[in-house]
Coordinates of C-alpha atoms and ligand atoms in Angstrom, one line a residue:
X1 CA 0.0 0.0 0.0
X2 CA 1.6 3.6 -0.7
X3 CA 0.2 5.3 2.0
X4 CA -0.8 2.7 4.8
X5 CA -0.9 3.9 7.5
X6 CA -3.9 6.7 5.5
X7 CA -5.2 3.9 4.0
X8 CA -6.4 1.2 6.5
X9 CA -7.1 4.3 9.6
X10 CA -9.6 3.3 11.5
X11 CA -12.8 5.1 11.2
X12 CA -12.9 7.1 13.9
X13 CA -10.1 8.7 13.5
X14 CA -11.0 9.2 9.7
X15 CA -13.6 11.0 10.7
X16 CA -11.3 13.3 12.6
X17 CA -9.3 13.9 9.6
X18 CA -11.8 14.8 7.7
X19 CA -13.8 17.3 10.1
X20 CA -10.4 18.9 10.3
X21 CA -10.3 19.2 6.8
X22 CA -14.3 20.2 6.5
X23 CA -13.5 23.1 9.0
X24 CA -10.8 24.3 7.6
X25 CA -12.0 24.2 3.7
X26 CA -15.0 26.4 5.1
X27 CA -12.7 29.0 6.6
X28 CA -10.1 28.9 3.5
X29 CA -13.1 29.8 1.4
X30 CA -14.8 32.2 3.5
X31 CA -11.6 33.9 4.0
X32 CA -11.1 34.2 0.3
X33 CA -13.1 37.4 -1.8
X34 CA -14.0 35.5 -4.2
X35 CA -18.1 36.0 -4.2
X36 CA -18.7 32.8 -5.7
X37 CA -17.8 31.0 -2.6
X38 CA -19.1 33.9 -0.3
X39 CA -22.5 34.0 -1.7
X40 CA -22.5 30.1 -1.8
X41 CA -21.6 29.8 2.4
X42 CA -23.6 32.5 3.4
X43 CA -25.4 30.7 5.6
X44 CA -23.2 28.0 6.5
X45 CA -20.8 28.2 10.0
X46 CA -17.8 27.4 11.1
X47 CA -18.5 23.5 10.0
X48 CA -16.9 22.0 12.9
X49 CA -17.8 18.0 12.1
X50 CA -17.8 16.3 8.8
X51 CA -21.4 15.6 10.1
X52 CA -22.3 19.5 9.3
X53 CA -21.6 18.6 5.6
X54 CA -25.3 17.6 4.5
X55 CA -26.7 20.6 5.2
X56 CA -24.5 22.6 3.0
X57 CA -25.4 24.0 -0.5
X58 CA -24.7 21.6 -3.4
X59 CA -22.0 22.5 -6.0
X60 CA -23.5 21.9 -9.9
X61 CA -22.0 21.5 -13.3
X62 CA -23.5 24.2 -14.5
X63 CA -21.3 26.5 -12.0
X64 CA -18.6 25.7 -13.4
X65 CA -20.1 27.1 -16.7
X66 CA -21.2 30.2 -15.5
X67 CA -18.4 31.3 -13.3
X68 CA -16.1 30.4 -16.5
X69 CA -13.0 30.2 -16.7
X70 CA -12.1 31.2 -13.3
X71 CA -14.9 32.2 -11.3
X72 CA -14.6 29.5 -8.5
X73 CA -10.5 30.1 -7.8
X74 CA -10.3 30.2 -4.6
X75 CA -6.7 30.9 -4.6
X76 CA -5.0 33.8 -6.4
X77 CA -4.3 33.0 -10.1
X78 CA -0.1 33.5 -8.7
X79 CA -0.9 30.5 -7.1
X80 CA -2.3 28.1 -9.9
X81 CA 0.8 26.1 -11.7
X82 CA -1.7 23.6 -14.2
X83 CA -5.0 23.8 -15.8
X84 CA -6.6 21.6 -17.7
X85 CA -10.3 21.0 -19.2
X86 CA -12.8 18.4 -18.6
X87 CA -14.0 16.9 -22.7
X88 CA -17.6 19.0 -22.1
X89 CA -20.1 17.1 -24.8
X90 CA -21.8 20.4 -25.6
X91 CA -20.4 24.3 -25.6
X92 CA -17.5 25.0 -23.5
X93 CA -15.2 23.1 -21.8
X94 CA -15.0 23.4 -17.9
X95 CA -11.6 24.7 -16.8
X96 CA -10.2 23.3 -13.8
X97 CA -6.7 25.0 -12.0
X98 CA -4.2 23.2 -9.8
X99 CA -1.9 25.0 -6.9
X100 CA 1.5 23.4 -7.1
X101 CA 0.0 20.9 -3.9
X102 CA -2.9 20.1 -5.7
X103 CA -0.4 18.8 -8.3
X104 CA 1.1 16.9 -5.6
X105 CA -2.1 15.7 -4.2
X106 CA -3.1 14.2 -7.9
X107 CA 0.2 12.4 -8.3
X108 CA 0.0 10.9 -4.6
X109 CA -3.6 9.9 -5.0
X110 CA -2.3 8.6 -8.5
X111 CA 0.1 6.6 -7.1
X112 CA -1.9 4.9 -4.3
X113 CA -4.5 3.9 -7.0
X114 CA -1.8 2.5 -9.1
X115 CA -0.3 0.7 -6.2
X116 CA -3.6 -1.1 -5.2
X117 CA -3.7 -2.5 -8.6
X118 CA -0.4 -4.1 -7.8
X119 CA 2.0 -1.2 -9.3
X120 CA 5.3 -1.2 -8.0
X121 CA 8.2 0.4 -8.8
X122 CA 9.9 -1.6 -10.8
X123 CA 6.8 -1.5 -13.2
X124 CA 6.8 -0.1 -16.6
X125 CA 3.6 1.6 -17.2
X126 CA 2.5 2.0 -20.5
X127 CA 0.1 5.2 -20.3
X128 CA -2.3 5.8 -23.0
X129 CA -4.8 7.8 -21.5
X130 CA -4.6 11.2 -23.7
X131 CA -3.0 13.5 -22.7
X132 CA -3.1 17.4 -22.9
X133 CA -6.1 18.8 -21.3
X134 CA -7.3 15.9 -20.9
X135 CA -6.5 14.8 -16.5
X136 CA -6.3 10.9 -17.9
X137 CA -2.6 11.3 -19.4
X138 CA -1.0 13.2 -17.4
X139 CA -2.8 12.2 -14.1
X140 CA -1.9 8.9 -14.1
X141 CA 1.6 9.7 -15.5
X142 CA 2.6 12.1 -12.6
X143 CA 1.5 9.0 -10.3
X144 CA 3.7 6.1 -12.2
X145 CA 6.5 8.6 -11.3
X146 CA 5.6 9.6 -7.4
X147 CA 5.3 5.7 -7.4
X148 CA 9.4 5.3 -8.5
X149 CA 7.7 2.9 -11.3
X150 CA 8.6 4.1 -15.0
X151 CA 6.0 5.7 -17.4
X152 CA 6.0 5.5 -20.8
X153 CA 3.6 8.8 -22.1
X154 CA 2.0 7.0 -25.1
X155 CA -1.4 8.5 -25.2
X156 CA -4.4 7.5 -27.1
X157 CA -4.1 6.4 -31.1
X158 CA -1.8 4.3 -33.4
X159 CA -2.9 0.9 -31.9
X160 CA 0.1 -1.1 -33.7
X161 CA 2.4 1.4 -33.3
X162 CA 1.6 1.2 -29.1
X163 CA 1.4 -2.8 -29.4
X164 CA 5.1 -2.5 -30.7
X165 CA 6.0 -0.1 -28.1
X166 CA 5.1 -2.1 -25.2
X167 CA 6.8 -4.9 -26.3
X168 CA 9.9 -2.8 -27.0
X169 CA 10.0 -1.3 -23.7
X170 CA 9.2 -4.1 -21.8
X171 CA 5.9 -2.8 -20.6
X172 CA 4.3 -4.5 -17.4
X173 CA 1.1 -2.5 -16.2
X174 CA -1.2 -0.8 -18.6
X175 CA -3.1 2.5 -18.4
X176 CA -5.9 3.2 -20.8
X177 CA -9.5 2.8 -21.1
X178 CA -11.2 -0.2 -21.0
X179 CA -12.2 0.2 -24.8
X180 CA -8.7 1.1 -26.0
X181 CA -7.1 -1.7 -24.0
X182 CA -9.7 -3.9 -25.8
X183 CA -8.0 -2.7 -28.8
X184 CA -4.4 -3.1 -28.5
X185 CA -5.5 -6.5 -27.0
X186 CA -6.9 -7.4 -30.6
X187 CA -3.8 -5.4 -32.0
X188 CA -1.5 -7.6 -30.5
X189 CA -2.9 -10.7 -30.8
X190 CA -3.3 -9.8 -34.9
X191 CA 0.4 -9.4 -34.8
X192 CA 1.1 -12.7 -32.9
X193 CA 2.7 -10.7 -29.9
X194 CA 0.0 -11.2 -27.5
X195 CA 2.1 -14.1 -25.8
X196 CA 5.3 -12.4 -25.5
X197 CA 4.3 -9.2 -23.8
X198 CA 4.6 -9.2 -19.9
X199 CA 1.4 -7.1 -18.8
X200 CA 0.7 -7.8 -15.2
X201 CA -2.2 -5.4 -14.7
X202 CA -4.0 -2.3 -15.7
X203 CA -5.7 0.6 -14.4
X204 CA -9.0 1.8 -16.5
X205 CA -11.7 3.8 -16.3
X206 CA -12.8 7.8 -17.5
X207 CA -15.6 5.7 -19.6
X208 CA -18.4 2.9 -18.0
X209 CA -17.6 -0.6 -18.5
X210 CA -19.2 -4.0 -17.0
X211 CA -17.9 -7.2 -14.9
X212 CA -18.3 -8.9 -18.8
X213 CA -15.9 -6.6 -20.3
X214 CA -13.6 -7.0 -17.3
X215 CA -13.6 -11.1 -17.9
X216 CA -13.1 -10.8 -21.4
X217 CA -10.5 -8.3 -21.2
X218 CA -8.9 -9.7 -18.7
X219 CA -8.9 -12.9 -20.9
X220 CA -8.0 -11.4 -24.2
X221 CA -4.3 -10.3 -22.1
X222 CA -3.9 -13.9 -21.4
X223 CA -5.6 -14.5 -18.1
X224 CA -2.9 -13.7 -15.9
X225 CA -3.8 -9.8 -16.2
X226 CA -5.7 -8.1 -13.6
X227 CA -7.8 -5.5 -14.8
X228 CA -9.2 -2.7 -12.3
X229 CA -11.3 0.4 -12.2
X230 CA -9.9 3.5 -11.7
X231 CA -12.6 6.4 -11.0
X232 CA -12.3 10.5 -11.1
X233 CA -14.1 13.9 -13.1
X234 CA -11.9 16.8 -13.6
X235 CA -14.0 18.9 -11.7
X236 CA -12.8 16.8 -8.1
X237 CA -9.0 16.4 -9.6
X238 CA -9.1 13.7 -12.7
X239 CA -8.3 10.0 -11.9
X240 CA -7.6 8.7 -8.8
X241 CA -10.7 10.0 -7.3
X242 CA -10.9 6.1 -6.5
X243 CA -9.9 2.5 -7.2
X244 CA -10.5 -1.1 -7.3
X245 CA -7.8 -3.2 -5.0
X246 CA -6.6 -5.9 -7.0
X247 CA -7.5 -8.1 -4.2
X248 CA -11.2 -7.6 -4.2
X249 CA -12.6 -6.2 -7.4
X250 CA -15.5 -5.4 -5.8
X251 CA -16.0 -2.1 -5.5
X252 CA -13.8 1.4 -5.7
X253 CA -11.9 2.3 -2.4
X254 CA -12.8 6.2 -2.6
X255 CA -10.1 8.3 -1.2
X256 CA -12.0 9.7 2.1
X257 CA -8.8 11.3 3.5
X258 CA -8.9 13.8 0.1
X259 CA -12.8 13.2 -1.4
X260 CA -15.5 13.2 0.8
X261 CA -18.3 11.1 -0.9
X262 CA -22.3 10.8 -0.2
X263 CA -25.3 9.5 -2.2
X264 CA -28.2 11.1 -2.9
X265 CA -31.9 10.7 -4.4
X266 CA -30.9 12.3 -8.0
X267 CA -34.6 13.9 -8.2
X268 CA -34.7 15.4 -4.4
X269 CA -31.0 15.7 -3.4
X270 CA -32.0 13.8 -0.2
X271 CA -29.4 11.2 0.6
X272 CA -30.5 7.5 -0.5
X273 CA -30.8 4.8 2.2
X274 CA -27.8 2.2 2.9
X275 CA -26.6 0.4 -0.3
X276 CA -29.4 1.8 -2.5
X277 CA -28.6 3.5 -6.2
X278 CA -28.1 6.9 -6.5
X279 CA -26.1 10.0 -7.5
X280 CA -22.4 10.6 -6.0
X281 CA -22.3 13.9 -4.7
X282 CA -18.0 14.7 -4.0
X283 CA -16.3 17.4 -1.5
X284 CA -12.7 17.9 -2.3
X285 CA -11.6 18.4 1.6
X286 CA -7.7 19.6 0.6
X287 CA -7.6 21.0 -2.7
X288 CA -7.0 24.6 -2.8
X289 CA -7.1 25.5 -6.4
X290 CA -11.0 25.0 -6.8
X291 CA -11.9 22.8 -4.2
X292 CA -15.7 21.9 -4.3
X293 CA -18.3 21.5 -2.4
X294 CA -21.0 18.6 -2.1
X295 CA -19.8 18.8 -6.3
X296 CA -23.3 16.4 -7.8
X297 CA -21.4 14.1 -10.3
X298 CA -24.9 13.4 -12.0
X299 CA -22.7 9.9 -11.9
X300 CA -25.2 6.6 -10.3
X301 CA -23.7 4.3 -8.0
X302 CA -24.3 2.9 -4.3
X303 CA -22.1 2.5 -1.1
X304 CA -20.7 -1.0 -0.5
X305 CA -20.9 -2.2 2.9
X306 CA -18.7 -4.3 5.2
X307 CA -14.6 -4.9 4.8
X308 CA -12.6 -5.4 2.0
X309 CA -9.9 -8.2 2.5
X310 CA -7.0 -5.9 1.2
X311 CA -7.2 -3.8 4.8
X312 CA -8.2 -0.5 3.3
X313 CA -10.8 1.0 5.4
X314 CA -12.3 4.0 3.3
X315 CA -15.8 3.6 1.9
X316 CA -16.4 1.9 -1.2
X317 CA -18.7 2.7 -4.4
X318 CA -20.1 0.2 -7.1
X319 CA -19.1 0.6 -10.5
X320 CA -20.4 3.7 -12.7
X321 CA -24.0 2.6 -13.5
X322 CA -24.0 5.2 -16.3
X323 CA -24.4 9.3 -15.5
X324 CA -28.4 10.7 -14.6
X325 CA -27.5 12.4 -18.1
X326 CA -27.0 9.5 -20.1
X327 CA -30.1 7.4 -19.4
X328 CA -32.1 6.7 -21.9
X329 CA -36.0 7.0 -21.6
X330 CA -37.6 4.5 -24.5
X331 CA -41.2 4.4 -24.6
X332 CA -41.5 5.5 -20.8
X333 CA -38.5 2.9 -19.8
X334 CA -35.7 4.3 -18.1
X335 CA -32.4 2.6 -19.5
X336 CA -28.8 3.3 -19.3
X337 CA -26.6 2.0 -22.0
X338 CA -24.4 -0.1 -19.5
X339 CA -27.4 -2.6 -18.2
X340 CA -27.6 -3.3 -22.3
X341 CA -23.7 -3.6 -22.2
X342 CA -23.9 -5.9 -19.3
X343 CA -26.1 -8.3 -20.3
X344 CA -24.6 -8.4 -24.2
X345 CA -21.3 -9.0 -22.2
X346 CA -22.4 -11.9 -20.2
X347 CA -22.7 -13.6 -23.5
X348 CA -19.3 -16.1 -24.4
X349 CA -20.3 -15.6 -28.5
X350 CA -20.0 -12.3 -28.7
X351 CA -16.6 -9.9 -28.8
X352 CA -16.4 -7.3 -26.5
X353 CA -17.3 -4.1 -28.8
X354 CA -21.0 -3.1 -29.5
X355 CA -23.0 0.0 -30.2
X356 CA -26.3 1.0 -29.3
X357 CA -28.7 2.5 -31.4
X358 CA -31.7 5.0 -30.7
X359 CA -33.6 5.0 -33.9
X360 CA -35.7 7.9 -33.5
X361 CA -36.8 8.0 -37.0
X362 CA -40.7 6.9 -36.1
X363 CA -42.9 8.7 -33.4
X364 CA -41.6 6.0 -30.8
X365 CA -37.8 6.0 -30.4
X366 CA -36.8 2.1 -30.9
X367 CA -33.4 0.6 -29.6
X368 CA -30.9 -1.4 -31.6
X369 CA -28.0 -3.3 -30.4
X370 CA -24.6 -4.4 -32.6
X371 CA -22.6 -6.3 -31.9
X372 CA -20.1 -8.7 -33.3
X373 CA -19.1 -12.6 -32.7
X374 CA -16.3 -13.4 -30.8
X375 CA -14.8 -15.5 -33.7
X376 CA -15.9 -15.6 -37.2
X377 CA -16.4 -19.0 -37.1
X378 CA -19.5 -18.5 -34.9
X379 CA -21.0 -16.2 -37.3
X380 CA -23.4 -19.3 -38.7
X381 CA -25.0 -18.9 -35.2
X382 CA -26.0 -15.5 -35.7
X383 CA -29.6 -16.0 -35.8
X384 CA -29.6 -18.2 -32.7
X385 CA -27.3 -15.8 -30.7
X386 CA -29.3 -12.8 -31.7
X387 CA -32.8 -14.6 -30.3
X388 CA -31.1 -15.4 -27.2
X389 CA -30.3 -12.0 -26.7
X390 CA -33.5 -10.3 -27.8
X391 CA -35.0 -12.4 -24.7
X392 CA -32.2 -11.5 -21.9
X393 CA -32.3 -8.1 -22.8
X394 CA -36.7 -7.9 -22.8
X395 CA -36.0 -10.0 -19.1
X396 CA -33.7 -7.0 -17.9
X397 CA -34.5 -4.0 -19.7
X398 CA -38.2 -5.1 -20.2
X399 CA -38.1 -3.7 -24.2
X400 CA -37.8 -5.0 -27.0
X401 CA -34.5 -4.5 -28.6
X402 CA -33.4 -5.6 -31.8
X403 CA -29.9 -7.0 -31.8
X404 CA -27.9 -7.5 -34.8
X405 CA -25.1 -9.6 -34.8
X406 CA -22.1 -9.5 -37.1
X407 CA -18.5 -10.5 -38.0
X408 CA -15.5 -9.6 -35.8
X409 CA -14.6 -6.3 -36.3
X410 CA -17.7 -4.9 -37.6
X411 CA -18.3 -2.4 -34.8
X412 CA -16.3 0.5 -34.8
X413 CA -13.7 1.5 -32.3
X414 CA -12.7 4.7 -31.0
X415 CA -9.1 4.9 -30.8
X416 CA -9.1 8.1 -29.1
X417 CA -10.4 9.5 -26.0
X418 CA -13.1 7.8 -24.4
X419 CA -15.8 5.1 -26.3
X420 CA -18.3 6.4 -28.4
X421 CA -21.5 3.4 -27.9
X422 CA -24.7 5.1 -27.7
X423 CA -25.7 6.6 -31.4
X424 CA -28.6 8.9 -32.8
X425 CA -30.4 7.8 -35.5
X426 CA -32.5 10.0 -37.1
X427 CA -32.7 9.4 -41.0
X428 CA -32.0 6.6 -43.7
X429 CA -28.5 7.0 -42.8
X430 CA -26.4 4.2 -40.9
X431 CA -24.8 6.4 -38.2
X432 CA -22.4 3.9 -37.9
X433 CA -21.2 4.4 -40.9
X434 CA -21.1 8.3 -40.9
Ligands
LIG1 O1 -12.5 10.8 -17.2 C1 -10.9 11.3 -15.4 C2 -10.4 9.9 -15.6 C3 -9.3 9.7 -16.4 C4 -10.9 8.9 -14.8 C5 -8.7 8.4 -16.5 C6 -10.3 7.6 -14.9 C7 -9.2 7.4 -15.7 P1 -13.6 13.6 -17.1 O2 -13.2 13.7 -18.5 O3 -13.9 14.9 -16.4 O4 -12.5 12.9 -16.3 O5 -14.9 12.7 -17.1 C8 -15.4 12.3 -15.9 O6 -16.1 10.1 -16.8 O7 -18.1 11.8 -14.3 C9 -17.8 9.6 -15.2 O8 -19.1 9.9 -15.9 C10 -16.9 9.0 -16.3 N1 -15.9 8.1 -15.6 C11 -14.7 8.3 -15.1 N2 -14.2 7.2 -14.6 C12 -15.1 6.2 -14.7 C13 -15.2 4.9 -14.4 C14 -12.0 11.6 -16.4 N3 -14.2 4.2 -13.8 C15 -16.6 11.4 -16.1 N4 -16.4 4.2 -14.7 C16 -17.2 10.9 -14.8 C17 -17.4 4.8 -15.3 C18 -16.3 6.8 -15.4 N5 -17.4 6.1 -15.6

């Protein structure tokens, strides 16, 4: 563990920490002039417990938008050594700042996830998370290097080119996202090097992915790879908001000690019971750049309860479920494109790229699936394969989806940035194909 003694603190006295933190966050930002963060703690004290936190205002996407670019500093801009942008779907990007301790904070934060995915240093990581603005790149690069391992800055694109690198270089652990490490998986195995390279583990995330695509990626390395989730937003710091230990899988270890984290009811904002779905809602207790404050992620998760067998004792989270702005509502059906993705994974004929389809061309939006067989041989099966999966998906998702099934590399991949899988369709045009 990088930081142990952090890391498995027993919960009382995390609690300690993090009032600490709470109280002092409060007074950094009521003692700065910035009437963002005046207006926004008007009515809030001195915030002596962590336990004060719920009643304090809610921080929103949309701030970051309004106060652009630099309307939430709460340090002066002398102070701020790196910015970078968060890849906004729609208008502007949000700016986010660093102080040279927040930089420090990312790469320590970096560095413990890397180390509970079994990162030491003697690894070479190969790192192709883009980078530039971008936090995946140079987030995760920042913590191979406060980890003494060695990091290789490939970032996104040129599949073969990467496949040929890693071999070169001797590469060991792997960071990317789960649909680009899908790719240089098929990349190297095309080029027959799949045997030969020595990847241990890898750290992905910035995208959803399911317990299906975990198996089969963690098969298409060779089985001996261990494949865990990283979790973070630009708006809390980038990655390393939280991991999976490579000892569990089960869940992402949040770190408390930095990233305060509670769930609430996405409609009312009122926290959800124990262990139920619901929207994360993160306070950055030490940054001083742009902290935030009970930041709503609009990302759907749950707590999971009791201890984990690697010793860490912060809280953990389930996977992504998909983002409150992502779901999908089909004939009065609420879906998100990663309960399609996990049942289509769960099935051993199919590889592990698809797309999802809303054809809103009639007054009804319909959904189609494609997908592609894991080996061209089973492509006979097609018919079959796509009836089974019609029926899972109307069990789960309780529609009607239409799944067509073809060849091996039929979907198409995105070879950078994070996976494109849900697509519009509005005219006679395949928007595959555009
Ligand atoms: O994606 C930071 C990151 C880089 C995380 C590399 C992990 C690895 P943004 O571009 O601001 O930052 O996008 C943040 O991506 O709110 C989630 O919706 C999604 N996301 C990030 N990690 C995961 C994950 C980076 N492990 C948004 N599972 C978040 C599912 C994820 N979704």
């Amino acid at each position: 563990m990088y930081l142990e003694e952090i890391e498995t603190l027993d919960r009382p006295s995390l609690s300690r920490l993090q009032s600490a933190r709470l109280t002092d966050l409060v007074a950094r930002l009521k003692a700065t002039e910035n009437p963002f963060w005046l207006e926004k703690l008007s009515g809030v004290g001195s915030a002596d417990s962590i336990e004060d936190l719920p009643s304090m205002p809610y921080t929103e996407k949309d701030e970051f938008r309004t106060t652009y670019p630099y309307g939430m500093l709460a340090v002066p801009m002398d102070d701020v050594v790196r910015i970078h942008a968060s890849s906004g779907t729609s208008g502007k990007p949000t700016i986010v700042a660093y102080t040279r301790q927040d930089v420090a904070l990312f790469a320590q934060v970096n560095a413990r996830a890397l180390s509970a995915v079994g990162a030491t240093s003697r690894d070479v990581v190969h790192v192709a998370y883009g980078y530039g603005l971008f936090t995946g790149g140079l987030g995760l690069h920042y913590g191979v290097e406060e980890l003494g391992a060695s990091a290789v800055p490939a970032s996104g694109g040129n599949p073969r080119f990467q496949v040929g690198l890693m071999m070169d270089a001797g590469a060991t652990g792997l960071a990317a996202t789960p649909s680009f490490a899908l790719i240089l998986a098929e990349c190297a195995d095309e080029m027959g090097l799949k045997g030969s390279l020595s990847l241990r583990w890898g750290i992905h995330g910035a995208e959803p992915w399911s317990e299906g695509l975990r198996d089969k990626l963690e098969r298409s390395w060779g089985g001996l790879y261990d494949a865990c989730d990283i979790y973070g937003l630009s708006e809390v710091i980038g990655p390393g908001v939280g991991v999976e230990c490579k000892e569990n899988k089960g869940g992402i270890h949040v770190f408390e000690d930095h990233f305060y984290p509670e769930i609430v009811d996405p409609e009312t904002g009122q926290p959800v019971p124990d262990s139920a779905l619901g929207e994360l809602v993160i306070t950055t207790l030490t940054k001083q750049a742009q902290p935030v404050i009970r930041y709503r992620t609009r990302d759907i998760t749950r707590f999971i309860e009791g201890d984990c067998p690697c010793g860490r004792t912060s809280r953990r989270i389930g996977r992504i479920q998909g983002r409150a702005d992502d779901m999908l509502i089909i004939r009065g059906i609420n879906v998100y494109p990663r309960t399609i993705e996990t049942v289509l994974m769960e099935d051993e004929a199919l590889g592990p790229n698809y797309a999802i389809i809303v054809d809103r061309r009639k007054a009804l939006p319909e959904l189609e699936a494609r997908v592609e067989v894991a080996d061209d041989s089973l492509i006979g099966s097609a018919p079959d394969i796509s009836s089974r999966l019609v029926s899972r998906l109307r069990e789960t998702v309780r529609l009607r989806i239409e799944v067509n099934v073809g060849p091996a590399g039929s979907v198409p991949r995105t070879e950078v940035g994070k996976a494109k899988r849900v697509f519009e369709r509005t005219d006679e045009r395949d928007p595959l194909s555009a």
